[in-house]
């Protein structure tokens, strides 16, 4: 009863009992099958009242003395006050990165690798703390930060540590040198993991870095700074400057930065590409998506539904490669909708720190407002919204029930725009040809999913989908050894694997 005892005192705990069906699916009473006791993660994590920037191996106050709050989106409580980075702070950080560059880049590569192995090991040792921090600052379910974000962040350092002294084999016959100081700007959907995606290849290749975390989720990057100091990474090799868009823009504009790596919205990505044109700076961009999942009539439908659910409701849909458009072959559309509806209603929405939670809090009030606007637009344009509307949502915090639209036309806004929330647009098709054409009919091209029993169909369809990743009978599988990136407006360049290293090296 220990855990169940916390149940009633926890205002965020949701009890879902009888959920109203939202489509023509049979009304199901899940009854006591739904009565989980609350299982809150109880690890206590210390959070300082205030954080400075991490520059030259030390935490330093912001030059202009300004701070901004970071909140827990599940409770709206302020967790800490974060340094607001000005151009002067960025300048100081770039100077520290520049000063550290000669020694770091000339260190024997196996020595650089040792530092990286130590970072990876320390992330593993402090994994529980990092997971709780990630969940409190960003709203994602603890089971995701614990099982995916933090382990994969460690994995990225392990993988890239392995490359550090093998670059001559990665690019045989070429002389590989570091690019210099890297400016790295990351979003709020995978805060620590994106920091690892950016920092690990940069360090392995002998570069130094200035990282700017997203303004709503800076805490795990700042905890990573503590780890870097703990393992004695030479001062200045990694610097972390916190702030919002203006801080990021100052980093992009700084003449001392030789390479920009950005993950975020297509809108900001385009601004960055335009602003550095002609500067000689290198750039990689990981931008938005509107990724299709295609279910053929011969697919294993239960397996497909799991993949669809995972693809769109995972991390509240805050995933650049979320499978946000579903194309179902007409002959199985009704069956798929019934299964989707039943599975949707079994998802537990609520306290992200509860280990049973499937869908946590929306990352910010702004993002919630944006998602709600799309729900309104979808209805106004004539599509039908289906959501799991049985369980009460917590009173405070930013919440959106996982949902899907039917009756969606290709021209509808919800079929075209990246929503970045737990909102799926369901459409149908008759022939494989039509599925491919409609799936490719988007300015984006980050990822796609194909669900079929026929191997030949997988190869034929995957070959013709214009997407950086095509998953077959699975979705959202990642590995540091596999390059990731987009076609068209989804971005430029690749991260991960051999291809990702290339962006951090001068080859001659
Ligand atoms: P954003 O693109 O504004 O933010 C991403 C990062 O860029 C943050 O660190 C931010 O501070 C920084 N930034 C903002 N303006 C900048 C500028 N002018 N120069 C340099 N850095 C700048 O994304 P935001 O506003 O948080 O979310 C808006 C929408 O973007 C979301 O609703 C979603 O559709 C999309 N998005 C896509 C992501 C992806 O992984 N593809 C991640 C985050 C957001
Ligand atoms: Mg926050």
XYZ file of C-alpha atoms and ligand atoms in Angstrom:
553
model
C 0.000 0.000 0.000
C 2.983 2.295 0.323
C 2.681 3.686 -3.159
C -1.095 3.649 -3.187
C -0.978 5.793 -0.065
C 0.316 8.690 -2.121
C -2.506 8.214 -4.519
C -5.126 10.449 -2.962
C -2.709 13.135 -1.936
C -1.441 13.470 -5.465
C -3.549 16.081 -7.243
C -2.211 15.078 -10.629
C -3.265 11.467 -10.418
C -5.948 10.609 -12.885
C -8.449 7.828 -12.529
C -9.863 6.739 -15.847
C -12.843 4.470 -15.520
C -15.584 4.442 -18.049
C -14.457 6.399 -21.033
C -16.963 7.633 -23.526
C -16.290 6.177 -26.956
C -15.476 8.836 -29.464
C -16.135 6.995 -32.713
C -18.472 4.253 -33.701
C -16.330 1.890 -31.636
C -18.185 -0.285 -29.150
C -18.576 1.254 -25.701
C -16.136 -0.517 -23.439
C -16.053 -0.392 -19.696
C -12.493 -1.031 -18.657
C -13.667 -1.125 -15.059
C -11.139 -2.111 -12.492
C -8.532 -2.902 -15.141
C -7.929 0.849 -14.998
C -7.319 1.175 -11.305
C -3.582 1.531 -11.092
C -2.223 2.824 -7.848
C -0.144 5.939 -8.328
C 3.519 5.086 -8.810
C 5.330 8.378 -8.464
C 9.076 8.525 -8.989
C 10.272 9.510 -5.536
C 13.860 10.529 -6.191
C 14.417 14.026 -4.833
C 16.491 16.276 -7.032
C 18.157 19.445 -5.818
C 17.525 22.438 -8.027
C 19.330 25.701 -7.299
C 17.199 28.824 -6.951
C 19.257 30.442 -9.658
C 21.704 29.363 -12.382
C 24.403 31.274 -14.239
C 26.033 30.404 -17.554
C 28.709 27.714 -17.720
C 31.714 29.420 -19.273
C 35.392 28.424 -19.092
C 34.575 25.544 -16.746
C 32.754 27.673 -14.161
C 29.240 28.941 -13.512
C 29.249 32.709 -13.977
C 26.492 35.300 -13.534
C 25.040 36.879 -16.693
C 26.728 40.127 -17.769
C 23.490 42.101 -17.673
C 22.315 40.471 -14.449
C 19.009 39.316 -15.954
C 17.270 35.985 -15.337
C 14.105 34.251 -16.536
C 12.053 31.496 -14.898
C 11.848 27.890 -16.037
C 8.620 26.218 -14.960
C 7.332 22.705 -14.493
C 4.615 22.471 -17.169
C 2.711 19.865 -15.143
C 2.275 22.159 -12.132
C 3.134 25.655 -13.422
C 5.533 26.055 -10.468
C 8.761 27.956 -11.122
C 11.675 25.564 -10.707
C 14.545 28.000 -10.985
C 15.692 31.359 -12.338
C 17.952 30.972 -15.359
C 20.592 33.397 -16.650
C 19.413 35.377 -19.670
C 22.288 35.396 -22.133
C 23.238 38.654 -23.845
C 25.647 39.241 -26.730
C 28.329 39.929 -24.092
C 27.777 36.496 -22.512
C 27.915 34.805 -25.915
C 31.115 36.688 -26.656
C 32.678 35.522 -23.396
C 31.652 31.907 -24.102
C 33.000 31.947 -27.665
C 36.284 33.431 -26.362
C 36.549 30.583 -23.816
C 35.841 27.995 -26.543
C 38.443 29.598 -28.797
C 41.055 29.638 -26.047
C 40.456 25.954 -25.306
C 40.604 24.895 -28.956
C 44.389 24.561 -29.594
C 45.021 22.276 -26.618
C 41.866 20.211 -27.058
C 42.284 19.690 -30.787
C 45.948 18.656 -30.377
C 45.294 16.261 -27.525
C 46.003 12.682 -28.642
C 42.649 11.444 -29.909
C 42.547 8.552 -27.448
C 42.809 11.096 -24.609
C 39.816 13.000 -25.983
C 37.992 9.672 -26.125
C 38.752 9.037 -22.454
C 37.044 12.281 -21.458
C 34.041 11.312 -23.540
C 33.811 7.858 -21.999
C 33.875 9.533 -18.596
C 31.014 11.839 -19.569
C 28.984 8.847 -20.760
C 29.682 6.884 -17.574
C 28.798 9.826 -15.359
C 25.509 10.340 -17.223
C 24.738 6.685 -16.487
C 25.657 7.053 -12.836
C 23.468 10.128 -12.446
C 20.718 8.804 -14.748
C 17.879 8.773 -12.243
C 18.510 12.323 -11.187
C 18.757 13.474 -14.800
C 15.523 11.672 -15.700
C 13.557 13.324 -12.905
C 14.988 16.703 -13.804
C 14.097 16.220 -17.479
C 10.547 15.260 -16.610
C 10.015 18.104 -14.149
C 11.408 20.770 -16.450
C 9.819 19.571 -19.693
C 6.701 17.534 -18.847
C 7.575 14.266 -20.574
C 6.610 10.990 -18.863
C 9.264 9.666 -16.493
C 9.241 6.298 -18.233
C 10.424 8.040 -21.405
C 13.133 10.188 -19.820
C 14.276 7.200 -17.745
C 14.229 4.565 -20.515
C 14.939 6.593 -23.640
C 16.298 10.139 -23.272
C 18.967 9.615 -20.631
C 20.267 6.181 -21.760
C 20.434 7.377 -25.366
C 22.284 10.533 -24.332
C 24.937 8.335 -22.656
C 24.949 6.108 -25.736
C 25.782 9.060 -27.991
C 28.865 9.882 -25.936
C 29.942 6.220 -25.891
C 29.476 5.861 -29.634
C 31.338 9.048 -30.537
C 34.113 8.373 -28.029
C 34.783 5.304 -30.137
C 35.267 7.412 -33.262
C 37.684 9.940 -31.753
C 40.858 7.971 -32.544
C 39.529 6.317 -35.710
C 38.750 9.312 -37.899
C 41.403 8.300 -40.427
C 39.407 5.100 -40.999
C 36.157 7.035 -41.282
C 37.610 9.126 -44.104
C 40.439 7.043 -45.558
C 43.171 8.878 -47.413
C 41.958 12.249 -46.185
C 43.387 14.525 -43.556
C 40.620 15.227 -41.026
C 40.880 18.376 -38.914
C 38.379 20.015 -36.552
C 36.270 22.905 -37.839
C 36.792 25.107 -34.775
C 34.280 26.642 -32.376
C 30.780 25.194 -32.872
C 27.598 27.106 -31.964
C 24.843 24.634 -31.112
C 21.198 25.538 -30.567
C 18.746 22.938 -29.370
C 14.987 22.618 -28.753
C 12.879 21.560 -25.772
C 11.523 18.205 -26.926
C 14.617 16.094 -26.052
C 16.740 18.511 -23.998
C 19.608 16.332 -22.766
C 19.516 13.981 -25.735
C 19.783 16.879 -28.210
C 22.693 18.288 -26.190
C 24.404 14.890 -26.558
C 23.601 14.704 -30.291
C 25.321 18.042 -30.736
C 28.231 17.875 -28.307
C 29.412 14.277 -28.773
C 30.405 14.460 -32.474
C 31.841 17.966 -32.018
C 34.134 16.837 -29.193
C 35.105 13.563 -30.868
C 36.356 15.535 -33.868
C 38.424 17.905 -31.697
C 36.157 20.953 -31.792
C 35.053 23.102 -28.869
C 31.471 24.250 -28.395
C 29.025 26.822 -27.135
C 25.633 25.220 -26.522
C 22.379 27.107 -26.073
C 19.572 25.015 -24.540
C 15.902 25.857 -25.111
C 14.437 28.449 -22.763
C 11.771 26.123 -21.327
C 14.128 23.196 -20.607
C 17.605 24.364 -19.544
C 18.010 22.290 -16.357
C 19.501 19.032 -17.672
C 22.054 20.880 -19.812
C 23.100 22.791 -16.692
C 23.351 19.492 -14.807
C 25.481 18.179 -17.664
C 27.742 21.195 -17.072
C 28.232 19.964 -13.489
C 29.150 16.561 -14.866
C 31.682 18.074 -17.273
C 33.318 19.902 -14.369
C 33.259 16.736 -12.246
C 35.101 14.671 -14.836
C 37.664 17.484 -15.298
C 36.905 18.255 -18.910
C 39.377 21.054 -19.712
C 37.725 24.453 -19.108
C 36.233 26.071 -22.216
C 35.845 22.874 -24.259
C 32.081 23.022 -23.644
C 30.334 26.249 -22.673
C 26.625 26.610 -22.016
C 24.839 29.914 -22.426
C 21.151 30.014 -21.526
C 18.480 32.301 -22.940
C 15.843 32.458 -25.657
C 15.798 33.369 -29.364
C 17.913 36.518 -29.046
C 20.658 34.608 -27.277
C 20.568 32.006 -30.043
C 20.693 34.708 -32.711
C 23.749 36.286 -31.022
C 25.499 32.925 -31.123
C 24.665 32.452 -34.814
C 25.946 35.957 -35.612
C 29.216 35.682 -33.655
C 32.194 35.869 -36.025
C 34.234 33.443 -33.876
C 31.795 30.593 -34.514
C 32.797 28.361 -37.459
C 29.878 25.973 -37.505
C 26.220 26.234 -36.536
C 24.149 23.192 -35.636
C 20.479 23.902 -35.070
C 17.441 21.792 -34.229
C 14.067 23.501 -34.010
C 11.347 25.077 -36.094
C 11.605 25.414 -39.863
C 10.853 29.115 -39.470
C 13.922 29.772 -37.297
C 16.015 27.362 -39.389
C 15.300 29.425 -42.500
C 16.223 32.628 -40.645
C 19.520 31.103 -39.564
C 20.341 29.871 -43.079
C 19.636 33.338 -44.482
C 21.591 35.173 -41.789
C 24.820 33.214 -42.263
C 24.747 33.114 -46.070
C 28.126 34.288 -47.377
C 29.804 34.139 -43.945
C 31.655 30.901 -44.696
C 30.110 29.305 -41.595
C 29.016 25.743 -41.933
C 25.526 24.771 -40.954
C 23.397 21.729 -40.260
C 19.678 22.109 -39.664
C 17.224 19.614 -38.207
C 13.793 21.096 -38.708
C 10.129 20.210 -38.696
C 8.156 17.370 -40.156
C 4.735 16.063 -41.078
C 5.678 12.441 -41.347
C 3.324 9.875 -42.904
C 2.543 6.400 -41.648
C 1.057 4.150 -44.333
C -0.975 1.063 -43.385
C -1.597 -1.392 -46.224
C -4.478 -3.852 -46.036
C -2.111 -6.803 -45.696
C -0.389 -5.375 -42.597
C -0.599 -6.890 -39.141
C -3.104 -4.339 -37.878
C -2.554 -4.700 -34.138
C 1.163 -4.272 -34.599
C 0.551 -1.289 -36.856
C -1.740 0.370 -34.309
C 0.965 0.104 -31.645
C 3.393 1.782 -34.013
C 0.920 4.520 -34.924
C 0.164 5.217 -31.237
C 3.865 5.263 -30.427
C 4.594 7.418 -33.453
C 2.187 10.227 -32.637
C 1.444 10.216 -28.887
C 4.982 9.532 -27.665
C 6.354 12.617 -25.876
C 2.939 14.337 -26.399
C 3.706 14.504 -30.109
C 6.653 16.825 -29.370
C 8.806 14.894 -31.810
C 10.176 16.265 -35.063
C 9.622 12.888 -36.778
C 6.203 12.223 -35.191
C 3.977 10.147 -37.474
C 1.349 12.871 -37.645
C -0.367 11.818 -40.896
C -1.882 8.350 -41.099
C -2.830 6.891 -44.488
C -4.918 3.726 -44.269
C -5.888 1.521 -47.213
C -9.635 1.945 -47.652
C -10.502 -1.746 -47.233
C -9.213 -1.772 -43.634
C -10.061 1.794 -42.623
C -13.053 0.919 -40.409
C -11.194 -1.817 -38.603
C -8.165 0.415 -38.046
C -10.332 3.211 -36.638
C -12.009 0.904 -34.142
C -8.650 -0.422 -32.962
C -7.142 3.051 -32.838
C -10.034 4.349 -30.795
C -9.834 1.555 -28.238
C -6.079 1.923 -27.868
C -6.310 5.702 -27.640
C -8.724 5.459 -24.756
C -6.334 3.228 -22.820
C -3.616 5.895 -22.733
C -3.071 7.426 -19.328
C -2.703 11.191 -19.393
C -1.413 13.044 -16.350
C 1.381 13.410 -13.814
C 4.592 12.924 -15.815
C 6.397 11.742 -12.670
C 4.008 8.775 -12.390
C 5.632 5.684 -13.870
C 2.295 4.588 -15.393
C 1.750 7.816 -17.320
C 1.749 7.490 -21.111
C 1.097 11.100 -22.069
C 2.541 13.893 -19.942
C 2.225 17.673 -19.981
C 2.494 19.910 -23.024
C 5.846 21.660 -22.784
C 4.634 25.246 -22.415
C 1.553 27.448 -22.344
C 2.537 28.771 -25.781
C 2.758 25.307 -27.280
C -0.598 24.330 -25.768
C -2.196 27.432 -27.244
C -0.740 26.589 -30.637
C -2.113 23.031 -30.494
C -5.558 24.273 -29.414
C -5.616 26.695 -32.321
C -5.003 23.773 -34.693
C -7.793 21.747 -33.058
C -10.149 24.694 -33.701
C -8.948 25.113 -37.269
C -9.357 21.387 -37.930
C -12.981 21.473 -36.775
C -13.697 24.717 -38.594
C -12.390 23.247 -41.839
C -14.794 20.336 -41.473
C -12.749 17.459 -40.040
C -14.076 15.369 -37.120
C -12.146 15.392 -33.855
C -12.011 12.247 -31.694
C -10.423 12.360 -28.280
C -10.348 10.303 -25.107
C -12.634 12.519 -23.089
C -13.506 10.392 -20.089
C -10.892 11.257 -17.536
C -10.513 14.572 -15.748
C -7.267 16.413 -16.404
C -5.279 18.020 -13.585
C -6.418 21.536 -12.775
C -3.052 23.155 -13.097
C -0.523 22.576 -15.844
C -0.710 22.373 -19.630
C -2.641 19.385 -20.946
C -3.927 18.107 -24.241
C -5.737 14.800 -24.645
C -4.321 12.555 -27.336
C -6.673 12.760 -30.282
C -7.166 12.161 -33.985
C -9.113 13.701 -36.836
C -11.113 11.820 -39.464
C -12.744 13.348 -42.536
C -9.443 15.054 -43.319
C -8.834 16.446 -46.817
C -5.259 16.839 -48.130
C -5.803 20.596 -48.354
C -6.800 20.928 -44.692
C -4.402 22.900 -42.508
C -4.156 19.998 -40.038
C -2.971 17.733 -42.875
C -0.227 20.163 -43.906
C 1.174 22.074 -40.906
C 3.433 20.678 -38.222
C 1.289 20.796 -35.062
C 3.859 19.369 -32.617
C 1.213 17.918 -30.338
C -0.676 14.626 -29.806
C -2.875 15.190 -32.851
C -3.136 12.650 -35.678
C -4.718 13.316 -39.090
C -6.237 10.117 -40.531
C -6.770 9.774 -44.286
C -7.371 6.850 -46.627
C -6.057 5.636 -49.979
C -6.943 2.966 -52.543
C -3.702 2.030 -54.352
C -0.019 2.000 -53.357
C 0.559 4.623 -56.041
C -1.928 6.959 -54.418
C -0.409 6.339 -50.964
C 3.069 7.290 -52.161
C 1.888 10.407 -53.976
C -0.124 11.635 -51.019
C 2.570 10.800 -48.464
C 5.116 12.802 -50.483
C 2.741 15.723 -50.931
C 4.264 17.878 -48.186
C 7.032 20.469 -47.947
C 8.658 18.243 -45.303
C 10.543 14.941 -45.563
C 11.919 13.851 -42.213
C 10.534 10.354 -41.662
C 7.907 7.865 -42.796
C 6.477 4.519 -41.710
C 5.313 1.643 -43.916
C 3.155 -1.177 -42.547
C 2.753 -4.251 -44.747
C 3.326 -7.983 -44.730
C 4.959 -7.984 -48.165
C 8.710 -7.490 -48.316
C 8.628 -6.442 -51.947
C 6.084 -3.724 -51.169
C 8.272 -2.423 -48.344
C 11.239 -1.972 -50.658
C 9.224 -0.470 -53.493
C 7.391 2.023 -51.293
C 10.361 2.906 -49.066
C 12.469 3.654 -52.129
C 9.941 6.152 -53.413
C 9.150 7.972 -50.164
C 11.039 11.241 -49.902
C 12.063 11.038 -46.261
C 15.340 10.910 -44.362
C 14.263 7.796 -42.453
C 11.729 5.179 -43.533
C 10.732 2.737 -40.806
C 9.176 -0.529 -41.922
C 6.749 -2.290 -39.566
C 8.166 -0.208 -36.737
C 8.500 3.466 -35.808
C 10.754 5.824 -33.819
C 13.764 3.538 -33.671
C 17.055 5.349 -33.150
C 20.681 4.402 -32.965
C 23.733 6.658 -32.702
C 25.293 4.742 -35.600
C 22.422 5.593 -37.939
C 22.396 9.008 -39.628
C 19.274 11.117 -39.089
C 18.062 14.124 -41.074
C 15.551 15.433 -43.550
C 14.645 16.086 -47.156
C 13.241 19.412 -48.365
C 12.129 21.798 -45.586
C 12.908 19.241 -42.887
C 16.519 20.260 -42.897
C 19.988 20.088 -44.205
C 22.773 17.659 -43.318
C 22.763 14.554 -41.148
C 23.400 13.877 -37.481
C 24.655 10.568 -36.115
C 26.795 7.862 -37.662
C 29.585 8.445 -40.084
C 27.580 11.066 -41.989
C 27.138 13.136 -38.836
C 30.897 13.263 -38.195
C 31.502 14.800 -41.587
C 29.834 18.059 -40.531
C 32.383 18.561 -37.734
C 35.521 18.068 -39.827
C 37.590 19.867 -42.431
C 38.784 17.237 -44.866
C 41.744 17.813 -47.123
P 12.211 27.498 -32.028
O 12.696 27.042 -33.345
O 11.901 28.944 -31.836
O 13.272 27.106 -30.885
C 14.323 26.182 -31.013
C 15.599 26.772 -30.423
O 16.013 27.879 -31.224
C 15.456 27.317 -29.012
O 16.660 27.083 -28.314
C 15.273 28.804 -29.251
O 15.656 29.605 -28.160
C 16.186 29.042 -30.426
N 15.869 30.205 -31.259
C 14.675 30.828 -31.422
N 14.792 31.842 -32.292
C 16.089 31.875 -32.699
C 16.828 32.699 -33.604
N 16.245 33.684 -34.283
N 18.133 32.426 -33.791
C 18.729 31.408 -33.144
N 18.093 30.621 -32.264
C 16.774 30.835 -32.043
O 10.948 26.635 -31.636
P 9.794 26.992 -30.567
O 9.400 28.421 -30.680
O 10.236 26.519 -29.259
O 8.628 26.086 -31.119
C 7.842 26.527 -32.208
C 7.500 25.394 -33.115
O 8.659 24.877 -33.717
C 6.872 24.207 -32.438
O 5.507 24.384 -32.260
C 7.200 23.104 -33.397
O 6.254 23.079 -34.440
C 8.529 23.506 -33.948
N 9.635 22.814 -33.284
C 10.261 21.794 -33.940
C 11.271 21.099 -33.332
C 11.939 19.969 -34.019
O 12.648 19.191 -33.361
N 11.794 19.829 -35.307
C 11.699 21.399 -31.961
C 11.033 22.521 -31.378
C 10.030 23.165 -32.023
Mg 10.658 24.183 -17.936
